[in-house]
XYZ file of C-alpha atoms in Angstrom:
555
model
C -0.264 28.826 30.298
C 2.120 25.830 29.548
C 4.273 23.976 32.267
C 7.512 23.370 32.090
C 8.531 19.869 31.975
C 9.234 19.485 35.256
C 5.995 20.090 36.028
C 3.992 18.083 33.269
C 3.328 14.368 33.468
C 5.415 12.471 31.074
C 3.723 10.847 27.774
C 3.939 7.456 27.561
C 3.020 6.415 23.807
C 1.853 2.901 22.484
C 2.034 2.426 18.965
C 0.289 0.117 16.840
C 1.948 -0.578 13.685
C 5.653 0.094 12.558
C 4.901 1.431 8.838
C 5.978 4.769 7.520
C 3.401 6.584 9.547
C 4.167 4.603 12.721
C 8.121 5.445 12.443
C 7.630 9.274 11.911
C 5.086 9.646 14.241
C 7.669 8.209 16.879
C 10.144 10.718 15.309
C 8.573 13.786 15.699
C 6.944 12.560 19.187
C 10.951 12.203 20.704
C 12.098 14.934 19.206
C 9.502 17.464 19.838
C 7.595 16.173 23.370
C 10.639 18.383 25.259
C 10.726 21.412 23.985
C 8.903 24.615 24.905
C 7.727 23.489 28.435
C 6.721 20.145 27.380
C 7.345 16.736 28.957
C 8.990 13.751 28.955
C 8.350 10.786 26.567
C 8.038 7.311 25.991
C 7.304 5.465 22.950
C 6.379 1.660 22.690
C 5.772 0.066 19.006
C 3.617 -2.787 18.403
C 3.824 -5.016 15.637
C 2.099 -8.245 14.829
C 5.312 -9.364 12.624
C 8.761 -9.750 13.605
C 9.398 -7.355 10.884
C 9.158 -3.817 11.489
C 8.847 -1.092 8.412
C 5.482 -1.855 6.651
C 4.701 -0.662 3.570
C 8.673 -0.082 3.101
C 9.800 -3.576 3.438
C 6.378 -5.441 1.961
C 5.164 -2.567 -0.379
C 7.401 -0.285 -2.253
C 8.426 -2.222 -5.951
C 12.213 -3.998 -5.338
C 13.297 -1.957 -8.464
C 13.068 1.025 -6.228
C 15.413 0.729 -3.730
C 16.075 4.449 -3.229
C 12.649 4.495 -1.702
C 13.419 2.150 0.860
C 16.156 4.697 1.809
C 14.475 5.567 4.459
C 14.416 2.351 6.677
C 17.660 3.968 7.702
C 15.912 7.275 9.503
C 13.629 4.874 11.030
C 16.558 2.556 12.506
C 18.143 6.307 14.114
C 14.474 6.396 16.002
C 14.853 2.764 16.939
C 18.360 3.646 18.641
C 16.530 6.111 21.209
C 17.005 4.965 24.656
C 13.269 6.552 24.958
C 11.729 4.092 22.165
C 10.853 0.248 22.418
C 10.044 -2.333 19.768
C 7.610 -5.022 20.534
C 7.287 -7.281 17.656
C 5.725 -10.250 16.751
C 2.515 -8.700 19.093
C -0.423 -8.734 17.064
C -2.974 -6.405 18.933
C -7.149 -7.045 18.749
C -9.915 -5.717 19.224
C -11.818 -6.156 22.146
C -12.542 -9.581 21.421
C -9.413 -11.232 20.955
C -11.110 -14.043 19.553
C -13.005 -12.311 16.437
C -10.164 -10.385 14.474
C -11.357 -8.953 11.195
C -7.801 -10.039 9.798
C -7.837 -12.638 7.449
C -3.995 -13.813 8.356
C -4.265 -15.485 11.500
C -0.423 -15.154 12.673
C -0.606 -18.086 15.408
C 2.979 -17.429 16.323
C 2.641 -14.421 17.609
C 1.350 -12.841 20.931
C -2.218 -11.678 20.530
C -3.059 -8.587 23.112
C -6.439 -7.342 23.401
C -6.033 -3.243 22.618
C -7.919 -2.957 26.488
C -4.899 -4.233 27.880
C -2.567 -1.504 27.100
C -5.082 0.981 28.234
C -3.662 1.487 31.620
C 0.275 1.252 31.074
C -0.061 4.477 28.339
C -1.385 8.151 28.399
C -1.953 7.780 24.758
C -2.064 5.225 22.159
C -1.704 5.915 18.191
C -3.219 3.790 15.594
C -0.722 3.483 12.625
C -1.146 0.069 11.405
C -1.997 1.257 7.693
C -4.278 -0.323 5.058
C -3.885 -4.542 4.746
C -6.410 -6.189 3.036
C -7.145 -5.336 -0.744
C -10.688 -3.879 -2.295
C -12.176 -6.448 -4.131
C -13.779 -6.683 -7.698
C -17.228 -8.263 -6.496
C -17.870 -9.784 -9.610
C -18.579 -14.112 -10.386
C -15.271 -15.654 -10.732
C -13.682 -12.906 -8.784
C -13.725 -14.322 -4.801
C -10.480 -15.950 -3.862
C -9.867 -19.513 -4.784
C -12.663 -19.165 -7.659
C -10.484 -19.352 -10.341
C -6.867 -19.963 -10.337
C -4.407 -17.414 -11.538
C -6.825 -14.772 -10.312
C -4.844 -12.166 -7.609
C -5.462 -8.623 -5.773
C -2.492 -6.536 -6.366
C -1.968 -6.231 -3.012
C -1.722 -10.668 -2.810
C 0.834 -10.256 -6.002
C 2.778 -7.247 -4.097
C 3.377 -8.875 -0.667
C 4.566 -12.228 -3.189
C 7.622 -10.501 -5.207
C 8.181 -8.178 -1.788
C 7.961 -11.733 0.221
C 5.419 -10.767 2.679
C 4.727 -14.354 4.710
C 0.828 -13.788 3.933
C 2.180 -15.252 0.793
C 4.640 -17.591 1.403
C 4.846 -18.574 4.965
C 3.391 -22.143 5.404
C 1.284 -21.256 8.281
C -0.630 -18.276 6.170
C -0.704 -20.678 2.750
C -2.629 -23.513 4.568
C -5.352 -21.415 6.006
C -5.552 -19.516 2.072
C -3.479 -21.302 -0.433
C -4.884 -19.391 -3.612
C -2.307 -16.296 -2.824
C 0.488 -18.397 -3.741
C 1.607 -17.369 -7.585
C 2.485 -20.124 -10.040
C 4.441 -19.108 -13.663
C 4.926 -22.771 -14.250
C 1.467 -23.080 -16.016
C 1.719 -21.902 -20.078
C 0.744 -18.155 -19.162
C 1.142 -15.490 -21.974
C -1.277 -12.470 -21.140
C -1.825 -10.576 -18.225
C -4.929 -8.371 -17.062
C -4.243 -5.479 -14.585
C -6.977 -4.046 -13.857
C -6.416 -0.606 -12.308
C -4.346 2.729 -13.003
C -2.859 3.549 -10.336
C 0.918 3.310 -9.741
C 0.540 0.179 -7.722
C -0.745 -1.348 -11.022
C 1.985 0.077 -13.230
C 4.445 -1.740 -10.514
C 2.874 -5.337 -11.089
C 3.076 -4.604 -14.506
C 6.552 -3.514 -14.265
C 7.908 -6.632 -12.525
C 6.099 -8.917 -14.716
C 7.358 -7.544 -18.240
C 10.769 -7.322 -16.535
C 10.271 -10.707 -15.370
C 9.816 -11.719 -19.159
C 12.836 -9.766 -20.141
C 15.209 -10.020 -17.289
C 15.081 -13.536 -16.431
C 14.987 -15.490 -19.846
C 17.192 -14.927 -23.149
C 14.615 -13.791 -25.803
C 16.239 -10.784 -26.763
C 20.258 -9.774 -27.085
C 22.332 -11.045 -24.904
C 23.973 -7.805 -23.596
C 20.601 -6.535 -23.190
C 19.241 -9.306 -20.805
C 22.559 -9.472 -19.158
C 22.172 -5.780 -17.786
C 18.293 -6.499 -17.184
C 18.636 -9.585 -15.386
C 21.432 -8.203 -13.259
C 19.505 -5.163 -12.236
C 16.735 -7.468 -11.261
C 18.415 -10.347 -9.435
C 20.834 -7.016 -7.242
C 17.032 -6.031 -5.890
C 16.063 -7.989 -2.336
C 12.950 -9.906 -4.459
C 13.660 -13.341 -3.053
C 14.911 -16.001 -4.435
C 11.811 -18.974 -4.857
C 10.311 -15.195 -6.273
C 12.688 -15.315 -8.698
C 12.946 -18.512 -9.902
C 9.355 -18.505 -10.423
C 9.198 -15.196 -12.390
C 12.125 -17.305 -14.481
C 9.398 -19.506 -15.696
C 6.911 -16.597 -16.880
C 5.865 -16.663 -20.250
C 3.693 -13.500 -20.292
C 4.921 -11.449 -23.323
C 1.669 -9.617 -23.031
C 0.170 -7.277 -20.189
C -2.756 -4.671 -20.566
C -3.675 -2.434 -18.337
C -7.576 -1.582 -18.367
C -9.167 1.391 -16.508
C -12.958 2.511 -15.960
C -12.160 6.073 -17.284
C -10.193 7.648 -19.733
C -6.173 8.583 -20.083
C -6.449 12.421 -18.471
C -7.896 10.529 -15.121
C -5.295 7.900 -14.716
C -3.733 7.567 -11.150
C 0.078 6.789 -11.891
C 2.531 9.744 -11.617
C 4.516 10.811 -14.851
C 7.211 9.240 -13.468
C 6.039 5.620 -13.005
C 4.775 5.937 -16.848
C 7.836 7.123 -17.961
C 10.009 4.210 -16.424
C 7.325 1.934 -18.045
C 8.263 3.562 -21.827
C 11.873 2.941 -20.746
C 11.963 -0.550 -20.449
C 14.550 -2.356 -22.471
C 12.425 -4.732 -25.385
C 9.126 -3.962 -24.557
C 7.135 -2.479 -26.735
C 4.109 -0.024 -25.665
C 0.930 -0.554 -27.881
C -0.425 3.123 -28.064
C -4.420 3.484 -27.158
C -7.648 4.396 -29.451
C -6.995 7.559 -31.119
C -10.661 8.508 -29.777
C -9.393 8.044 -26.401
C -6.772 10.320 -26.373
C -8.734 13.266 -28.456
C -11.058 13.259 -25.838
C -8.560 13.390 -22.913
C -6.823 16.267 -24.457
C -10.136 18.223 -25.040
C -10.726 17.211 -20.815
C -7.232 18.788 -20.570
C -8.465 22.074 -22.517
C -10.740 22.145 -20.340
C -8.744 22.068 -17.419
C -6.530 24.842 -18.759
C -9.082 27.182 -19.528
C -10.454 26.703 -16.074
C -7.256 27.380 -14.602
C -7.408 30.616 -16.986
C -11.084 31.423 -15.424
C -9.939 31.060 -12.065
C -6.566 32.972 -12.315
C -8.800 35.929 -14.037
C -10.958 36.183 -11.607
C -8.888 35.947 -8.874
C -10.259 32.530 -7.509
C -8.604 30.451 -4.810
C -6.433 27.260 -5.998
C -5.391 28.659 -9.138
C -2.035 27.337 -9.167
C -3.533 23.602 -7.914
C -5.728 23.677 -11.473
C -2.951 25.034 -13.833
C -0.463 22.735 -12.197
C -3.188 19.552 -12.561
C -3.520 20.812 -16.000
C 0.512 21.115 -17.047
C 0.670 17.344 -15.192
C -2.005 15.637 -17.740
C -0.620 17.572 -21.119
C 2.977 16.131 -20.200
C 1.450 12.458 -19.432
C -0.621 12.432 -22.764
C 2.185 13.284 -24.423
C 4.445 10.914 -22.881
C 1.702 8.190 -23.870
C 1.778 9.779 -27.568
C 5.254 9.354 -27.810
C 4.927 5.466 -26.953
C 8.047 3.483 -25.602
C 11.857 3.512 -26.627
C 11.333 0.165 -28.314
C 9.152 -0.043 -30.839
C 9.260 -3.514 -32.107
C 9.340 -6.731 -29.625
C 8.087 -9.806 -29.029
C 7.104 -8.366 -25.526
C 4.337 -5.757 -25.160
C 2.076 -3.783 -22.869
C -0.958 -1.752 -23.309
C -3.578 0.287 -21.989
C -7.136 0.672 -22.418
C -9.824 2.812 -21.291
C -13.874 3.054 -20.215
C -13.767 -0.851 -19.324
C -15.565 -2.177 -16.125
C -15.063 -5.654 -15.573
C -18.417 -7.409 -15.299
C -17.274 -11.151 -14.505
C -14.385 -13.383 -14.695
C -14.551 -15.938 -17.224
C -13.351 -19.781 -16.676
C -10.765 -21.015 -19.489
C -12.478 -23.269 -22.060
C -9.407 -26.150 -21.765
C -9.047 -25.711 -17.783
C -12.368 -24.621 -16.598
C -10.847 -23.894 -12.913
C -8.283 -21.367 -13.996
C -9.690 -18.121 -15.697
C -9.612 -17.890 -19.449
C -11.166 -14.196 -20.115
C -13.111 -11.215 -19.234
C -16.490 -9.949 -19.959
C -16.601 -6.268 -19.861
C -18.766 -3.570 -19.353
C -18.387 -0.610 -21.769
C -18.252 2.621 -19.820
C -18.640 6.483 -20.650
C -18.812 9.686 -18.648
C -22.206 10.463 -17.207
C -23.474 13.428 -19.764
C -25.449 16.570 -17.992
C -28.681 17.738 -18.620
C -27.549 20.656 -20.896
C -24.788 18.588 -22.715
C -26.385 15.330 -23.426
C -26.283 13.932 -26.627
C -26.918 10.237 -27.108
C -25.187 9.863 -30.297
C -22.247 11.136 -28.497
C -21.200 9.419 -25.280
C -18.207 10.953 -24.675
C -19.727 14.638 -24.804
C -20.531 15.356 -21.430
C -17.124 14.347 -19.596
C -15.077 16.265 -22.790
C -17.447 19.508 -22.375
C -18.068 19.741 -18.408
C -14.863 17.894 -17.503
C -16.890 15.577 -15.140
C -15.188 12.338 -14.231
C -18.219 9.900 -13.388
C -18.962 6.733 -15.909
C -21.870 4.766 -16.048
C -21.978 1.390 -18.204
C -23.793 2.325 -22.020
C -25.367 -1.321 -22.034
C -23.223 -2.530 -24.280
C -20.367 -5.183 -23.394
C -16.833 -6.557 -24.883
C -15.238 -10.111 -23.976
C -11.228 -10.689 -24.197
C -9.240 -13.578 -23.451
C -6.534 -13.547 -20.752
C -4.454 -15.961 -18.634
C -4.000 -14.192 -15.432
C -6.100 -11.032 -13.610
C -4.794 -8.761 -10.815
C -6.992 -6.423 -9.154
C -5.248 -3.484 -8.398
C -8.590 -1.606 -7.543
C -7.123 -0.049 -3.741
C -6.209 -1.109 -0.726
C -8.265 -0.453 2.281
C -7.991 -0.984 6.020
C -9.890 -2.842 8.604
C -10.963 -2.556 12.518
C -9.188 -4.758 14.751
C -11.813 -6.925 15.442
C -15.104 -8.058 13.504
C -17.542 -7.315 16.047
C -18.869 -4.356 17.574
C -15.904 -1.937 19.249
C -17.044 0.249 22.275
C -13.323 1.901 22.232
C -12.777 2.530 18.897
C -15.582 3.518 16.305
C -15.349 2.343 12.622
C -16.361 3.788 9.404
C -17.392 1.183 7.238
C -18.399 3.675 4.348
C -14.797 5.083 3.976
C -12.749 2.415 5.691
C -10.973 4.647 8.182
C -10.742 5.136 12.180
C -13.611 8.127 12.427
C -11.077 11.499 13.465
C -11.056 14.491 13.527
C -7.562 16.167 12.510
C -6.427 12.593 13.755
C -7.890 12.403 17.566
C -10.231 9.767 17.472
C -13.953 10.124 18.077
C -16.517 8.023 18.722
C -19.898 7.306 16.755
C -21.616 10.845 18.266
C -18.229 12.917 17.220
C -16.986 12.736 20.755
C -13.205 13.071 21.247
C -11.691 10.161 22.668
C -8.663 11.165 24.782
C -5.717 10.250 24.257
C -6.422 8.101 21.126
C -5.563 9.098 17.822
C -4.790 7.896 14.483
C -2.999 8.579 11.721
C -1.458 7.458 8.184
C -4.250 5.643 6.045
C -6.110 4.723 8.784
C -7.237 8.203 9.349
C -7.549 9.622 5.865
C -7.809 6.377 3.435
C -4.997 4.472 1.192
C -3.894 7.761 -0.944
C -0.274 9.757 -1.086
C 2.487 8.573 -0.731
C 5.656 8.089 1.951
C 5.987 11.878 1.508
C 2.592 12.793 2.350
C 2.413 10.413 4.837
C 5.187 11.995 6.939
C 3.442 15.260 6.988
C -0.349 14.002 7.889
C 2.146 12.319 11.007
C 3.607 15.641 11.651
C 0.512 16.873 11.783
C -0.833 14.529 14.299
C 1.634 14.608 16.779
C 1.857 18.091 16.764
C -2.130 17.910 17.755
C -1.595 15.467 20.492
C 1.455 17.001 21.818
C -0.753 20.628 21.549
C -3.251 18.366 23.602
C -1.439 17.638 26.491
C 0.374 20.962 27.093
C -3.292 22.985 27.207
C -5.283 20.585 29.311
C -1.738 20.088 31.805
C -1.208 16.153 31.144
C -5.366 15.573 31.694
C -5.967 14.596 27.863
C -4.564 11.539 28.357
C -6.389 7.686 27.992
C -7.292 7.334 31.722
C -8.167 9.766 34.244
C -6.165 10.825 37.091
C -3.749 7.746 37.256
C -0.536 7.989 37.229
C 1.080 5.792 34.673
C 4.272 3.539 35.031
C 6.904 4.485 32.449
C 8.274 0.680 32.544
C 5.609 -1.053 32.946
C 4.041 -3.497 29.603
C 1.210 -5.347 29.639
C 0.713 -8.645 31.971
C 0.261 -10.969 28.763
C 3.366 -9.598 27.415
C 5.074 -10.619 30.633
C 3.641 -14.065 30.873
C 3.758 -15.177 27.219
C 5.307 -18.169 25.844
C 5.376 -16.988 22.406
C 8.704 -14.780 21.559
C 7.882 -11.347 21.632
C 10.420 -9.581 19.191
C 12.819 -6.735 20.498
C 14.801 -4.320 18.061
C 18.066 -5.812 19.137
C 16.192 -9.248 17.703
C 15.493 -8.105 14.641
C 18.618 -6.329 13.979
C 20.115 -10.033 13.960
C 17.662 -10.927 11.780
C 17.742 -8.192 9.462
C 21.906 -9.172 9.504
C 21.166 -12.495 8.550
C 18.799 -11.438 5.552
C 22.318 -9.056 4.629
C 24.570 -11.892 4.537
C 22.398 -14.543 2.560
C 21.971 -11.487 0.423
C 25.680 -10.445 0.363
C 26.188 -14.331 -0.844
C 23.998 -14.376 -3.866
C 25.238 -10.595 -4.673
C 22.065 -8.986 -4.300
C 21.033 -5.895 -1.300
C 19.524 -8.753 0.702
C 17.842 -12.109 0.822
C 14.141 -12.239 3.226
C 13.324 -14.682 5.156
C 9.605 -15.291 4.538
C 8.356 -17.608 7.498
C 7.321 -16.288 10.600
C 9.363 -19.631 11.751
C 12.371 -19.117 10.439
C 12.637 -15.664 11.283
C 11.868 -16.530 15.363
C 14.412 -19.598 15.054
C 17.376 -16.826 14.004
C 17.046 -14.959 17.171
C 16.259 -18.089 19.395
């Protein structure tokens, strides 16, 4: 039987990370911890920037401001008398010493994750997915070649993360600063998902927003758009200098397994002079005989009275409305600036440029084609066994393609990391799928033992995929099992036995620091600052992208 709150020890909640997940997680936990019985509750946010909001502020496209909408629900949690901020805190593992981070933030507090172990009942991993998978291929590791990024390097640049701008970050790994001043013209993204049709986006809007090859009304209402966003200004002025009136995106598999949403294609077709360079005609037959497919298993399924009919016929109406939206090509159809896609390319290596042998000058690829099945196989035929079967694996034929190109960005995934390199007895890792080991977010250790009061959520628990939507839900979702938790086990599923916790109390090294450690009320007077340098150049706002800088506002 539940206890009333009176009765039930209070939940004191720590935090770690300040992303979408993080922010509804606190939601739900203040707004649902009281009712029915329940108990009181505290929630403490950790954040190793001075920065709160994630993947809002530092990953959602600038030309998308409506998605950032929701900084504003996440500023109503902030105002909670219940709810405290603790930036510029960057928690480890274990070993404080041997972070599997590459950014080393030296400005900011670093608090081994033991030491909030006995000032919480619970503790919440949030803190999402920041390094970027790489391409493993020669001329691929960073500083190899120049003009060689990961989306997620180019991302946190025009979003102006201080990974890439912020002196401190740059001298440690100075190839993720991005330089248009060289005599660029063609871009490689390699990747279909919609993070790659957002680098794309920004640079062929870059090309046509920020320099006067086309009519001047045009680029007037294009450069205004762009310049109103909060991309910052050294961002600007070096998208100014781009010369890239070319950008293909290449993908292992064909056009009916593409990533991006209908939506993110359709804005791409949209853009004002640029012209969309339609793929192979083989290419597309085959995806709409993999769509066929799809329909007439949807058609099976629904006949027989199967189980996730309306998933298949909805997955099938999805791909015949983004094949045709492909087939219909872009509103321009003639302009010096163009982008394109292609398909069954794996990149095999990264080529130097013949004049400046330390940037890269091409790409050798890897022609690729479905894996066939025993009873469809046809070697004269490739393409057979994915169009028949409607199986979505690709294997290289042997045979291989080289193109030129000035600049490559790998938007191949994100993924996340443990919070410290070396072995963790508290929390478990999963190197094979890159995610805190859970199960329906409570963490569990190597043997699939629960570990109380820990759990995880957002892409830590299930991997980078979904998107601020779905991520609200899978936080629901968690909360609602730790909150279930506590009320059947009376307050006992907590991190630490018996012991009483202090609702005030914060870490010693908190206490004790010399390094600022970042309260909402601070960066509320920094976000105020970034409003008025932003109100000046007549844009939404203006970042500050040092760690420095933003610590000298509030000091």
């Amino acid at each position: 039987m539940a206890t009333t709150s009176s009765t039930l020890r209070p939940i004191k909640v720590a935090i770690i990370g300040s992303g979408p997940s993080a922010f509804y997680s606190a939601a739900r936990l203040l707004a649902n911890a009281t009712k029915d019985g329940g108990a009181d509750v505290h929630v403490h946010m950790y954040e190793r920037l001075p920065t709160p909001n994630g993947l809002v502020r530092y990953g959602v496209a600038p030309d998308h401001p409506e998605v950032k909408n929701v900084e504003h629900k996440f500023a109503q949690v902030a105002e909670d008398k219940r709810f405290r901020f603790f930036g510029n805190v960057n928690i480890t593992g274990e070993n404080s010493s041997s972070s599997s981070l590459t950014y080393p933030y030296p400005l900011a507090t670093q608090l081994p994750i033991t030491s909030l172990i006995p000032h919480y009942t619970h503790l919440l991993l949030s803190y999402g997915c920041s390094l970027a998978q790489t391409l493993d291929i020669p001329g691929s590791k960073p500083g190899e070649l120049k003009n060689v990024h990961s989306a997620l390097d180019f991302v946190n640049w025009y979003n102006g993360h201080p990974a890439a701008h912020d002196p401190a970050f740059l001298q440690q790994e100075p190839w993720r600063a991005v330089d248009f001043s060289q005599n660029l013209h063609q871009a490689t993204v390699i990747g279909a998902g919609n993070v790659a049709l957002d680098v794309a986006r920004i640079l062929l809007r870059s090309r046509s927003t920020l320099t006067s090859l086309f009519t001047a009304d045009t680029a007037i209402k294009a450069r205004a758009a762009l310049r109103e966003t909060d991309i910052p200004e050294p961002v600007l002025e070096q998208l100014s200098k781009s010369q890239i009136d070319h950008v293909e995106i290449v993908a292992r598999r064909g056009p009916a397994q593409v990533a991006f949403t209908n939506k993110e294609l359709r804005e791409m077709m949209e853009l004002q002079d640029v012209t969309f360079i339609k793929p192979k005609d083989e290419y597309m037959h085959l995806a709409h005989e993999q769509v066929k497919a799809l329909e007439a298993k949807a058609k099976g399924t629904i006949d027989s009275g199967g189980e996730n009919t309306q998933a298949a016929a909805s997955e099938a109406r999805v791909r015949k409305r983004l094949l045709s939206i492909i087939e219909k090509g872009s509103a321009t159809k003639e302009s010096k600036t163009s982008w394109s896609m292609d398909f069954f390319k794996g990149p095999n290596s990264l080529l130097p440029s013949s004049s400046k042998p330390t940037s890269v000058g091409g790409i050798r690829w890897d022609e690729m084609a479905f894996e066939p099945t025993p009873s469809t196989h046809d070697r004269d035929k490739p393409w057979s066994g994915g169009a028949t079967t409607g199986q979505h694996h690709v294997r290289a034929t042997g045979n291989q393609s080289e193109r030129a190109t000035d600049m490559v960005i790998a938007s191949v995934g994100y993924k996340a990391a443990p919070l410290d390199s070396e072995s963790n007895s508290l929390i478990s890792w999963d190197v094979k799928k890159g995610i805190v080991p859970n199960r329906g977010g409570q963490v569990i250790d190597a043997n699939g033992n629960a570990r109380k009061g820990m759990y995880v959520s957002g892409w830590l628990a299930r991997g980078p995929v979904g998107v601020i939507a779905s991520t609200r839900i899978d936080a629901n979702s968690v909360v609602e099992q730790m909150l279930h938790d506590w009320r059947t086990s009376n307050g006992s599923m907590r991190l630490e036995g018996e012991k009483e916790v202090d609702l005030e109390s914060v870490p010693e090294e908190l206490r004790q620091s010399t390094k600022r450690v970042v309260t909402w009320q601070d960066w509320l007077r920094i976000d105020a600052y970034e409003l008025t340098k932003g109100q000046e150049l007549g844009k939404l706002r203006e970042k500050v992208l040092s760690v420095a800088q933003m610590l000298s506002i509030i000091e």
